[in-house]
Coordinates of C-alpha atoms and ligand atoms in Angstrom, one line a residue:
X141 CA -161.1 56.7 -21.7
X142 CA -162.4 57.3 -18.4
X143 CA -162.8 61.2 -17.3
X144 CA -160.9 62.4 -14.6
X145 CA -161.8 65.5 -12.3
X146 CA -160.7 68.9 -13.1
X147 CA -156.6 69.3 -11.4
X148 CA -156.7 70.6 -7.9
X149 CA -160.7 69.5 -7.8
X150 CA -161.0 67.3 -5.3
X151 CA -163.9 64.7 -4.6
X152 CA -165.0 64.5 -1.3
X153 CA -165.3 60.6 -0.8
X154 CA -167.4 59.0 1.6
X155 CA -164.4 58.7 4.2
X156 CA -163.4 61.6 4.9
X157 CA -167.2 63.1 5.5
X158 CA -167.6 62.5 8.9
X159 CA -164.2 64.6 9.7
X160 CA -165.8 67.3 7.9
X161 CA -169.4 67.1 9.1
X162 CA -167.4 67.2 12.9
X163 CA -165.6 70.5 11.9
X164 CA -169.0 72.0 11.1
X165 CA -170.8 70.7 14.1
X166 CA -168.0 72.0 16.2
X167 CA -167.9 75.6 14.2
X168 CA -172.2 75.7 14.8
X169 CA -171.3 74.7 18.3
X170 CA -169.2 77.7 19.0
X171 CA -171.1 80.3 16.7
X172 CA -174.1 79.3 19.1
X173 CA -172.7 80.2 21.8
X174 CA -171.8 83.9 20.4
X175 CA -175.1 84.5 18.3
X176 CA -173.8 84.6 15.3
X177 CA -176.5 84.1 12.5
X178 CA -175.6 81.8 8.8
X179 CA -175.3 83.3 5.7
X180 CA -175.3 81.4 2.4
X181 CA -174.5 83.3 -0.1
X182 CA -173.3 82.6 -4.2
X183 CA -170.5 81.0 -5.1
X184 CA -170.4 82.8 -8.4
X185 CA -170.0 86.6 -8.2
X186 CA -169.4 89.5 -10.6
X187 CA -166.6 90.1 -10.8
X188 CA -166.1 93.6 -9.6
X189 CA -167.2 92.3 -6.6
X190 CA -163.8 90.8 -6.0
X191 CA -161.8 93.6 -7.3
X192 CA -163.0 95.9 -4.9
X193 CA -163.9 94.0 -2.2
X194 CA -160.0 92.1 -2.2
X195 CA -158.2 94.6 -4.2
X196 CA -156.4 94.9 -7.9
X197 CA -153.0 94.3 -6.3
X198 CA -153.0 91.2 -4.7
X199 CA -152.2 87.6 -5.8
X200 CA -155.4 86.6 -5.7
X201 CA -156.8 89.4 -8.1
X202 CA -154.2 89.3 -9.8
X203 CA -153.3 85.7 -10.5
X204 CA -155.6 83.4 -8.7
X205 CA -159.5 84.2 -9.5
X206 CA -161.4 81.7 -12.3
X207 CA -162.6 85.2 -14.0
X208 CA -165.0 84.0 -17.1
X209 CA -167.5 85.6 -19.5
X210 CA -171.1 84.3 -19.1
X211 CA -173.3 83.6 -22.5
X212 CA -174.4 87.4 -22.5
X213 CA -170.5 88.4 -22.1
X214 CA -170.4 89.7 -18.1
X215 CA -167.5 88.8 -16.6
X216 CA -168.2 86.1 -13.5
X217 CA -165.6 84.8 -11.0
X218 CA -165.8 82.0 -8.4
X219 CA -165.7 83.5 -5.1
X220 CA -162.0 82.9 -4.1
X221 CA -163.2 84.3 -0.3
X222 CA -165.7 84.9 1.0
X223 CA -166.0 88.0 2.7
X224 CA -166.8 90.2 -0.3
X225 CA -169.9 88.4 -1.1
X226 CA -170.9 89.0 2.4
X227 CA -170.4 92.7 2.3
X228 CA -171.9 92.3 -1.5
X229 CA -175.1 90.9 0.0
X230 CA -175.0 93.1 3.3
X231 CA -175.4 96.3 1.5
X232 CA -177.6 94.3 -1.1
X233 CA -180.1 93.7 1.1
X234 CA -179.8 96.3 4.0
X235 CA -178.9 94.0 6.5
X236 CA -176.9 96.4 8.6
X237 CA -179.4 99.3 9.2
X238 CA -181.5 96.6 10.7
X239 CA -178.7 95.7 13.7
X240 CA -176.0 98.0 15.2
X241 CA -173.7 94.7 14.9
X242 CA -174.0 91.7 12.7
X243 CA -172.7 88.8 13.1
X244 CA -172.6 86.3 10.6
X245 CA -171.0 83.1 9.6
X246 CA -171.0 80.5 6.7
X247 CA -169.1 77.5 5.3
X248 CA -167.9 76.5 1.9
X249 CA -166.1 76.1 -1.1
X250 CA -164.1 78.5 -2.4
X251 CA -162.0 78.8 -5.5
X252 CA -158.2 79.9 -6.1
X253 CA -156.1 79.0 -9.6
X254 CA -152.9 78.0 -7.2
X255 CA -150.2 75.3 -7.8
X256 CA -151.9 72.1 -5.6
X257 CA -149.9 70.7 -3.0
X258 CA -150.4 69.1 0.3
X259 CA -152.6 71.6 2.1
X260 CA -153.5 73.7 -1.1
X261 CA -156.1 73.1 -3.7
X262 CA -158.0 75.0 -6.3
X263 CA -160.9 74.3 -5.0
X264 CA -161.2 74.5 -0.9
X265 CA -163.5 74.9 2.0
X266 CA -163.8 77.3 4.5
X267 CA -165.6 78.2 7.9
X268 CA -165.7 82.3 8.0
X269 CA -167.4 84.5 10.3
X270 CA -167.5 88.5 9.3
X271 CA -168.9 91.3 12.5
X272 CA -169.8 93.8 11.0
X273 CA -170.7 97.1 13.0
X274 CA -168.2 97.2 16.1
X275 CA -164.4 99.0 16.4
X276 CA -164.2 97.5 19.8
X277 CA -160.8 95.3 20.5
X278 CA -163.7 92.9 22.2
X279 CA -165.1 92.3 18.5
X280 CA -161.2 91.6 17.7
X281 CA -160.2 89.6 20.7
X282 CA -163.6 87.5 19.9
X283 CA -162.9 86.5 16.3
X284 CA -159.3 85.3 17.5
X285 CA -161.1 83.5 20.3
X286 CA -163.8 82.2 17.8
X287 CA -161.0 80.7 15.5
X288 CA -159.1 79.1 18.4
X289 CA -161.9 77.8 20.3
X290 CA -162.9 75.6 17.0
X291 CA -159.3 74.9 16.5
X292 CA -158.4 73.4 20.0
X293 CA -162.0 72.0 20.8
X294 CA -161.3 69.6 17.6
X295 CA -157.4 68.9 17.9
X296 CA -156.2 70.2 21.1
X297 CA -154.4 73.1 21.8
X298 CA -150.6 71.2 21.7
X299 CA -149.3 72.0 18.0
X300 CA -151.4 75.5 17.9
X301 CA -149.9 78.8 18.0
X302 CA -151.5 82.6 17.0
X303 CA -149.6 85.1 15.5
X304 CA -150.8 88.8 16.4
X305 CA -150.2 92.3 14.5
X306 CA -151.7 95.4 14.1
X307 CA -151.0 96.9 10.5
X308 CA -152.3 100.7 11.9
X309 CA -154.5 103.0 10.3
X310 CA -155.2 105.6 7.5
X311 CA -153.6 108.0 9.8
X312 CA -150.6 106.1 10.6
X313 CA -149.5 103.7 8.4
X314 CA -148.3 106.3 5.0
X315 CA -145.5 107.6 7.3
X316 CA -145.0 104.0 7.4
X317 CA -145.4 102.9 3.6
X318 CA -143.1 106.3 3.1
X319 CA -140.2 104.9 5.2
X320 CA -140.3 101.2 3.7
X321 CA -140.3 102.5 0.3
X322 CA -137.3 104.2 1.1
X323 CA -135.5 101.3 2.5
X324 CA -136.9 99.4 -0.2
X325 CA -135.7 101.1 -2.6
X326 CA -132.3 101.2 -1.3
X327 CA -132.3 96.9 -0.5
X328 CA -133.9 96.1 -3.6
X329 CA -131.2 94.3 -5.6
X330 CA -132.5 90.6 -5.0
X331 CA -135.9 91.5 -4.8
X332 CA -138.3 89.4 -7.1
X333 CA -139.9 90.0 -10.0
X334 CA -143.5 90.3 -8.0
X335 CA -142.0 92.6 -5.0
X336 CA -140.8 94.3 -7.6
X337 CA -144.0 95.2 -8.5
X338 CA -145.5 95.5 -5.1
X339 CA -142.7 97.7 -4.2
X340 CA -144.5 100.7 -6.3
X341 CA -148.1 99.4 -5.4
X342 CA -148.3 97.7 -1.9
X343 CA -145.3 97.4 -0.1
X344 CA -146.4 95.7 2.5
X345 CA -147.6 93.4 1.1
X346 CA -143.7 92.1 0.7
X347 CA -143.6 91.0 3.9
X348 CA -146.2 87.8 2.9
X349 CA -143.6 86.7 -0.1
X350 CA -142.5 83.6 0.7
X351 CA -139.2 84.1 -1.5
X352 CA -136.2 83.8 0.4
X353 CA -134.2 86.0 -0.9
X354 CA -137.2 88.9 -0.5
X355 CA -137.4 88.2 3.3
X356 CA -133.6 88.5 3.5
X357 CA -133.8 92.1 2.6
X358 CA -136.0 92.8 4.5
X359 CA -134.4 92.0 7.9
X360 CA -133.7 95.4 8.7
X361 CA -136.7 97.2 7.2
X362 CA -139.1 99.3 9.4
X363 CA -141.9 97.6 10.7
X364 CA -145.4 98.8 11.4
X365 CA -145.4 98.3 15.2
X366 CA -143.2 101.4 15.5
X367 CA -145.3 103.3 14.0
X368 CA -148.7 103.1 15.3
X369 CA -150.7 105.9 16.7
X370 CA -152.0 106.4 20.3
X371 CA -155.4 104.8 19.4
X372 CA -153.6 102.1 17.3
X373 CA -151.6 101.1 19.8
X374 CA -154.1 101.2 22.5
X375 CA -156.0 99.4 20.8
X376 CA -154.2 96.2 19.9
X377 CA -152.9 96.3 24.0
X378 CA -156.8 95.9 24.8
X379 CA -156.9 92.8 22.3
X380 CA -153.7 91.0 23.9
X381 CA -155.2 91.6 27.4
X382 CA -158.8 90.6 26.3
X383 CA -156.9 87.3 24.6
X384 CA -154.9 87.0 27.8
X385 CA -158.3 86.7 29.9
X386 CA -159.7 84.2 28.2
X387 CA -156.8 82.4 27.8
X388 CA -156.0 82.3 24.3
X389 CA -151.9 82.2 24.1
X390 CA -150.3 84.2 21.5
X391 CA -147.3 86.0 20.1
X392 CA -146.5 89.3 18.2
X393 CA -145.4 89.0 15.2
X394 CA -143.7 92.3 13.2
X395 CA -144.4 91.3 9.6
X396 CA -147.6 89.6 9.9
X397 CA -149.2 91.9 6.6
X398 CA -152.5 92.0 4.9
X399 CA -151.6 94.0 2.3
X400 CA -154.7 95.6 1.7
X401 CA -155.5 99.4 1.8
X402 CA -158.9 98.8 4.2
X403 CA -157.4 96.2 6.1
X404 CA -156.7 97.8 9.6
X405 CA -155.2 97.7 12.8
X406 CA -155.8 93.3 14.3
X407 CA -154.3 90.5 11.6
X408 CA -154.0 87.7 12.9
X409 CA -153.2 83.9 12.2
X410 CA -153.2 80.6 13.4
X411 CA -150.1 78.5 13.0
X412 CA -150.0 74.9 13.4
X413 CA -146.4 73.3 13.4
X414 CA -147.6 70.1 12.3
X415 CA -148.3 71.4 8.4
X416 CA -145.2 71.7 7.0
X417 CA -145.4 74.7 4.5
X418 CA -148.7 75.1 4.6
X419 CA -149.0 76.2 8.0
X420 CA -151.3 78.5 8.6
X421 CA -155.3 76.8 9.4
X422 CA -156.8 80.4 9.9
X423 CA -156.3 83.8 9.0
X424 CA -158.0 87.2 9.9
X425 CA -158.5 90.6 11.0
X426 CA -159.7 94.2 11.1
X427 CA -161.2 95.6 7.9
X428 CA -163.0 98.9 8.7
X429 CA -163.2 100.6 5.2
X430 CA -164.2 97.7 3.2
X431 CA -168.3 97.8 3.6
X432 CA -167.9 101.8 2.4
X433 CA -165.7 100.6 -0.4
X434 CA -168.4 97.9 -1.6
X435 CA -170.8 100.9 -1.5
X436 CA -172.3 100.2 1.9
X437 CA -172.4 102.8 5.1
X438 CA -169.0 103.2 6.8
X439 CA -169.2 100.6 9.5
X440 CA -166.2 98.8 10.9
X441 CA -165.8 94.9 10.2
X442 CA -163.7 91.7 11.5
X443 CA -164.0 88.6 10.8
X444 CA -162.0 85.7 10.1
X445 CA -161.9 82.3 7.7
X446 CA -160.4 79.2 9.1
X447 CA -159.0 76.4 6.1
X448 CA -161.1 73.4 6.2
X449 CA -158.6 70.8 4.2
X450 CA -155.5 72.1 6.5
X451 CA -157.7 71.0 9.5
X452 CA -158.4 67.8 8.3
X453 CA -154.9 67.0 7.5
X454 CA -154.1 67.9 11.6
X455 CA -157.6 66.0 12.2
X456 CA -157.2 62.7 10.4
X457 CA -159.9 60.2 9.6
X458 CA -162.7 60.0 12.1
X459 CA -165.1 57.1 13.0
X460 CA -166.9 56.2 9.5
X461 CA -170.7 56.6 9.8
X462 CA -173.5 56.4 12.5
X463 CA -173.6 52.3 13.6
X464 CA -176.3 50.4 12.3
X465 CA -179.2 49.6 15.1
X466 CA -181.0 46.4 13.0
X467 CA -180.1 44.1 10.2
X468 CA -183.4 42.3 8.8
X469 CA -182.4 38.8 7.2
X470 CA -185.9 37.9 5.9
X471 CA -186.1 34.6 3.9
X472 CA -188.6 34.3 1.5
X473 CA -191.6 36.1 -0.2
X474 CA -194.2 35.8 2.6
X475 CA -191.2 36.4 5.1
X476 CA -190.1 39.3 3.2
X477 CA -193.5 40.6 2.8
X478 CA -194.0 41.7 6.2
X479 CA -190.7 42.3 6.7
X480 CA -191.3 45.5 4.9
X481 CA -194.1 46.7 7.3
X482 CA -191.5 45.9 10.1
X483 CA -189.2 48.4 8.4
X484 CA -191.3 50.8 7.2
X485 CA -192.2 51.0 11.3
X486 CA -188.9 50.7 12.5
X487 CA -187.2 53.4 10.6
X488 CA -190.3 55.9 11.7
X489 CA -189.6 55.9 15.0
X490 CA -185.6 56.2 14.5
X491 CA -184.5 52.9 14.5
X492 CA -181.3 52.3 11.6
X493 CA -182.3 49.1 9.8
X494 CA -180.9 47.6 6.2
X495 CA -181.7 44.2 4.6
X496 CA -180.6 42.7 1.2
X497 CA -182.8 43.8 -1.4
X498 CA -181.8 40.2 -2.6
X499 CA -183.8 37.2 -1.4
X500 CA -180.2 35.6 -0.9
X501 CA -179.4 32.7 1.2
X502 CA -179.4 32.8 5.2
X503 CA -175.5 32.4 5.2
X504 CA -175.2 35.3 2.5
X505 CA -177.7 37.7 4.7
X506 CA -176.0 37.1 7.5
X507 CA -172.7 37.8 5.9
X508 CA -173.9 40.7 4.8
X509 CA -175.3 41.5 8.6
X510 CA -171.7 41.1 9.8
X511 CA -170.2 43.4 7.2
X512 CA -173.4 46.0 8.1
X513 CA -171.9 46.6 11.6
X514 CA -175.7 46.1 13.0
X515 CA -175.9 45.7 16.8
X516 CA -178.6 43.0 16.4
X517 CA -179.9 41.2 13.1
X518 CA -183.4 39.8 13.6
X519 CA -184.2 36.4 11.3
X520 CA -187.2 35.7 9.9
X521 CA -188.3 32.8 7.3
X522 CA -190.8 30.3 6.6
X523 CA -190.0 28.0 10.0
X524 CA -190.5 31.5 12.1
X525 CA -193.6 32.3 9.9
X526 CA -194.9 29.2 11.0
X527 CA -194.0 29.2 14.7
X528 CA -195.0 33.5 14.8
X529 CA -191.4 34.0 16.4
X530 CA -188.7 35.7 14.7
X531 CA -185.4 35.4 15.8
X532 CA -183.6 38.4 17.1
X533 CA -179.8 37.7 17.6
X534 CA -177.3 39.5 19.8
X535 CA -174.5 41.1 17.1
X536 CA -172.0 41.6 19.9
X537 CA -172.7 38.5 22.3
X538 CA -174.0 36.1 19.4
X539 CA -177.1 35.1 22.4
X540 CA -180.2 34.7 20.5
X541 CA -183.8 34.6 21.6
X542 CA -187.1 34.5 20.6
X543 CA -189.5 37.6 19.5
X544 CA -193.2 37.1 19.1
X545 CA -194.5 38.4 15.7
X546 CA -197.7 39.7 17.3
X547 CA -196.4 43.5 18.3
X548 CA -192.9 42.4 17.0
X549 CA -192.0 46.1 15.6
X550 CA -193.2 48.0 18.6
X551 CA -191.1 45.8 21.4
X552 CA -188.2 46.0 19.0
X553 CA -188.2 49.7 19.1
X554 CA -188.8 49.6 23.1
X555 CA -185.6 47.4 23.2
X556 CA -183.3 49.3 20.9
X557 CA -184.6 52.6 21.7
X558 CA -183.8 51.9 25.5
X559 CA -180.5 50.8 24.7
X560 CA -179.7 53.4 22.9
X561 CA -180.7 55.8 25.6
X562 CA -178.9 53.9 28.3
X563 CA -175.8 54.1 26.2
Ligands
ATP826 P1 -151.6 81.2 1.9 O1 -150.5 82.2 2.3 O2 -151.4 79.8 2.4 O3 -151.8 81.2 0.4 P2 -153.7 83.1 2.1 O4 -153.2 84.2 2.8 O5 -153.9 83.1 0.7 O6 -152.9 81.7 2.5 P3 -156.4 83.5 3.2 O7 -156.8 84.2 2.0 O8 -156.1 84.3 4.4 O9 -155.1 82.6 2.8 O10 -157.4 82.3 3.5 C1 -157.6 81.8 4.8 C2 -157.3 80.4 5.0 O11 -157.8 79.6 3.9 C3 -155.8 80.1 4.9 O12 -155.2 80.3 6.1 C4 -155.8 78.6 4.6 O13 -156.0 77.8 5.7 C5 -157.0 78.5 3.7 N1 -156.6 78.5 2.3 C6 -156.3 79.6 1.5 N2 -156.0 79.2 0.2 C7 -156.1 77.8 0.2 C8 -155.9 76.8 -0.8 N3 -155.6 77.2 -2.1 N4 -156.2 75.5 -0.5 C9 -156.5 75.2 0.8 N5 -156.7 76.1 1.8 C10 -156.5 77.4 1.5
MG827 MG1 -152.8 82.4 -1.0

């Protein structure tokens, strides 16, 4: 029997490549124009890395990581983010004390043990981008800008909505957490089993249960809004306005939560109503205790990671590959025979050729030009040999003329090179 893929691995096939090599053009377009540098780092980290740098009470820690011990017994995990391994390799290698702000990206897979559906898998991509060294609401209002500007650039800004909270700060948010508890604990009869537990651990975090019955009590609880401090509040004002200038629409939303303990003041996501369930493309926000938590200086952080797959379900199938410049139908050995030095001449100054590595009839080779998608297909066998002129025929038109063998590669790549250019 055959062996299939691991569940919730999925192959990238040839047809859906050129969608995905057009999200990360698009996201390199847009980090160019915001200097912000690529970082590649592991996809296997250890796993305290993970623990710390997401947190011991969250779903991903605690249910969706692919934890293992290696052959000498440390436990390993697939990065199931990627920010932690950024802030891992930060500190690691000193890269902050070098700049007052980094600003980094990177792009890849990342690994989550979730129940796949449409728009979830267990193996995913992202785009992130992490700054690292500025408080400002600019550094905020740029991320969001970053994640929208990739979003709309590739399918219009139409179906696209962001969703804008601040969750506070060390100094605000426990009279917060105080009152919740307390209404929590007086509206807890339908809570589930997992709010349950978050109820005692991180009860904000029950605002991102997607239960029903969990969001139903908690339509009266308090929200954070209300409780923000002068500089909280000042703050996430300065990120609508700076979002407002550069035209970035948005709403406020109460119980957008990151229920982490370093995650601070700007969450944000981006919603797109043509998803279904799985709605949301990007996600970020303010972390500024996490690179002291991974053992680094205390500098301030923001960054954001936007879901490759859930783009290309809004982005569909794009145009298959690059079109073919040349298709070579040589006949024969002594035909074939300098075919190859045609070619070999061709391809070096960027000319796309293919031939059939079969000496096949002219009907098949040309067949096989059709199916090629060439723009011309140039013919060459014993008759042409003899008359030193190949044929070079028109793909689109079906014209044909005549090509002299004498400097046959070099006024081919004149011809197809100025097309190209003119095109
Ligand atoms: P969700 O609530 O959908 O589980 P999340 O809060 O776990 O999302 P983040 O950790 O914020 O997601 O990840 C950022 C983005 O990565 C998400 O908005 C989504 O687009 C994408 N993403 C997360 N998990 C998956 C997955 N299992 N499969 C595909 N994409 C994913
Ligand atoms: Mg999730």
């Amino acid at each position: 029997m055959a062996i299939k893929a691991v569940r919730g691995f999925k192959d990238i096939l040839p047809d859906e490549s050129p969608s995905r090599l057009k999200i990360e053009n698009c996201a390199r377009e847009v980090f160019g124009l915001c200097g912000i540098s690529e970082i590649r780092t592991p996809v296997l980290e250890k796993t305290e890395v993970f623990k710390r740098g997401i947190g011991e009470h969250t779903d991903i820690v605690e249910k969706e990581m692919y934890t293992f011990h290696d052959r000498n017994g440390e436990s390993l995990t697939l990065r199931p983010e990627a920010t932690a391994g950024i802030i891992r390799a930060v500190v690691e290698h000193k890269l902050y004390g070098k700049s007052p702000l980094l600003k980094l990206f990177t792009m890849g897979p990342m690994f989550r043990h979730e129940r796949p559906q449409k728009g979830r898998l267990r193996q995913f991509h992202q785009v992130n981008v992490e700054y690292l060294g500025s408080s400002e609401p600019a550094a905020d209002a740029e991320i969001i800008w970053l994640a929208w500007e990739i979003l709309t650039r590739l399918t219009g800004p139409d179906d696209l909505l962001v969703e804008i909270n601040s969750l506070g700060c060390p100094e605000c948010r426990p009279l917060h957490r105080k009152d919740l508890k307390f209404y929590l604990e007086n509206n807890s009869q339908d809570l589930c089993e997992d709010c349950q537990r978050r109820m005692k651990t991180n009860p904000m975090r029950i605002f991102d249960c997607k239960n029903e019955d969990c969001q139903r009590n908690l339509k009266f609880a308090p929200v954070i809004r209300h409780y923000l401090c002068p500089d909280c509040a000042t703050h996430l004002g300065y990120v609508l306005d700076i979002l407002e200038a550069y035209g970035v629409p948005f709403v406020q939303n109460a119980t957008l939560v990151r229920g982490l303990d370093y995650y601070t003041r700007t969450t944000f996501e981006i919603i797109s109503r043509n998803l279904g369930a799985q709605s949301t493309v990007a996600a970020g926000g303010r972390y500024d205790g996490l690179v002291k938590l991974m053992g680094g200086p205390d500098v301030p952080g923001v960054g954001m990671a936007i879901g490759v797959e859930r783009l290309l379900l809004l982005l569909g199938q794009q145009e298959a590959r690059q079109p073919l410049d040349l298709f070579i139908a040589a006949l024969g050995r002594d035909a074939r025979d300098e075919a190859y030095y045609w070619i070999g001449h061709l391809r070096r100054h960027g000319i796309g050729v293919e031939f059939s590595f079969e000496d096949k009839s002219l009907k098949a080779q040309m067949k096989q030009a059709d199916k090629s998608g060439a723009r011309y297909c140039l013919i060459i066998g014993e008759q042409e040999l003899d008359d030193e002129e190949a044929v070079l025929r028109d793909m689109r038109t079906r014209e044909q003329e005549k090509i002299g063998l004498d400097d046959l590669p070099e006024a081919l790549v004149e011809k197809i090179s100025k097309e190209k250019a003119g095109e």
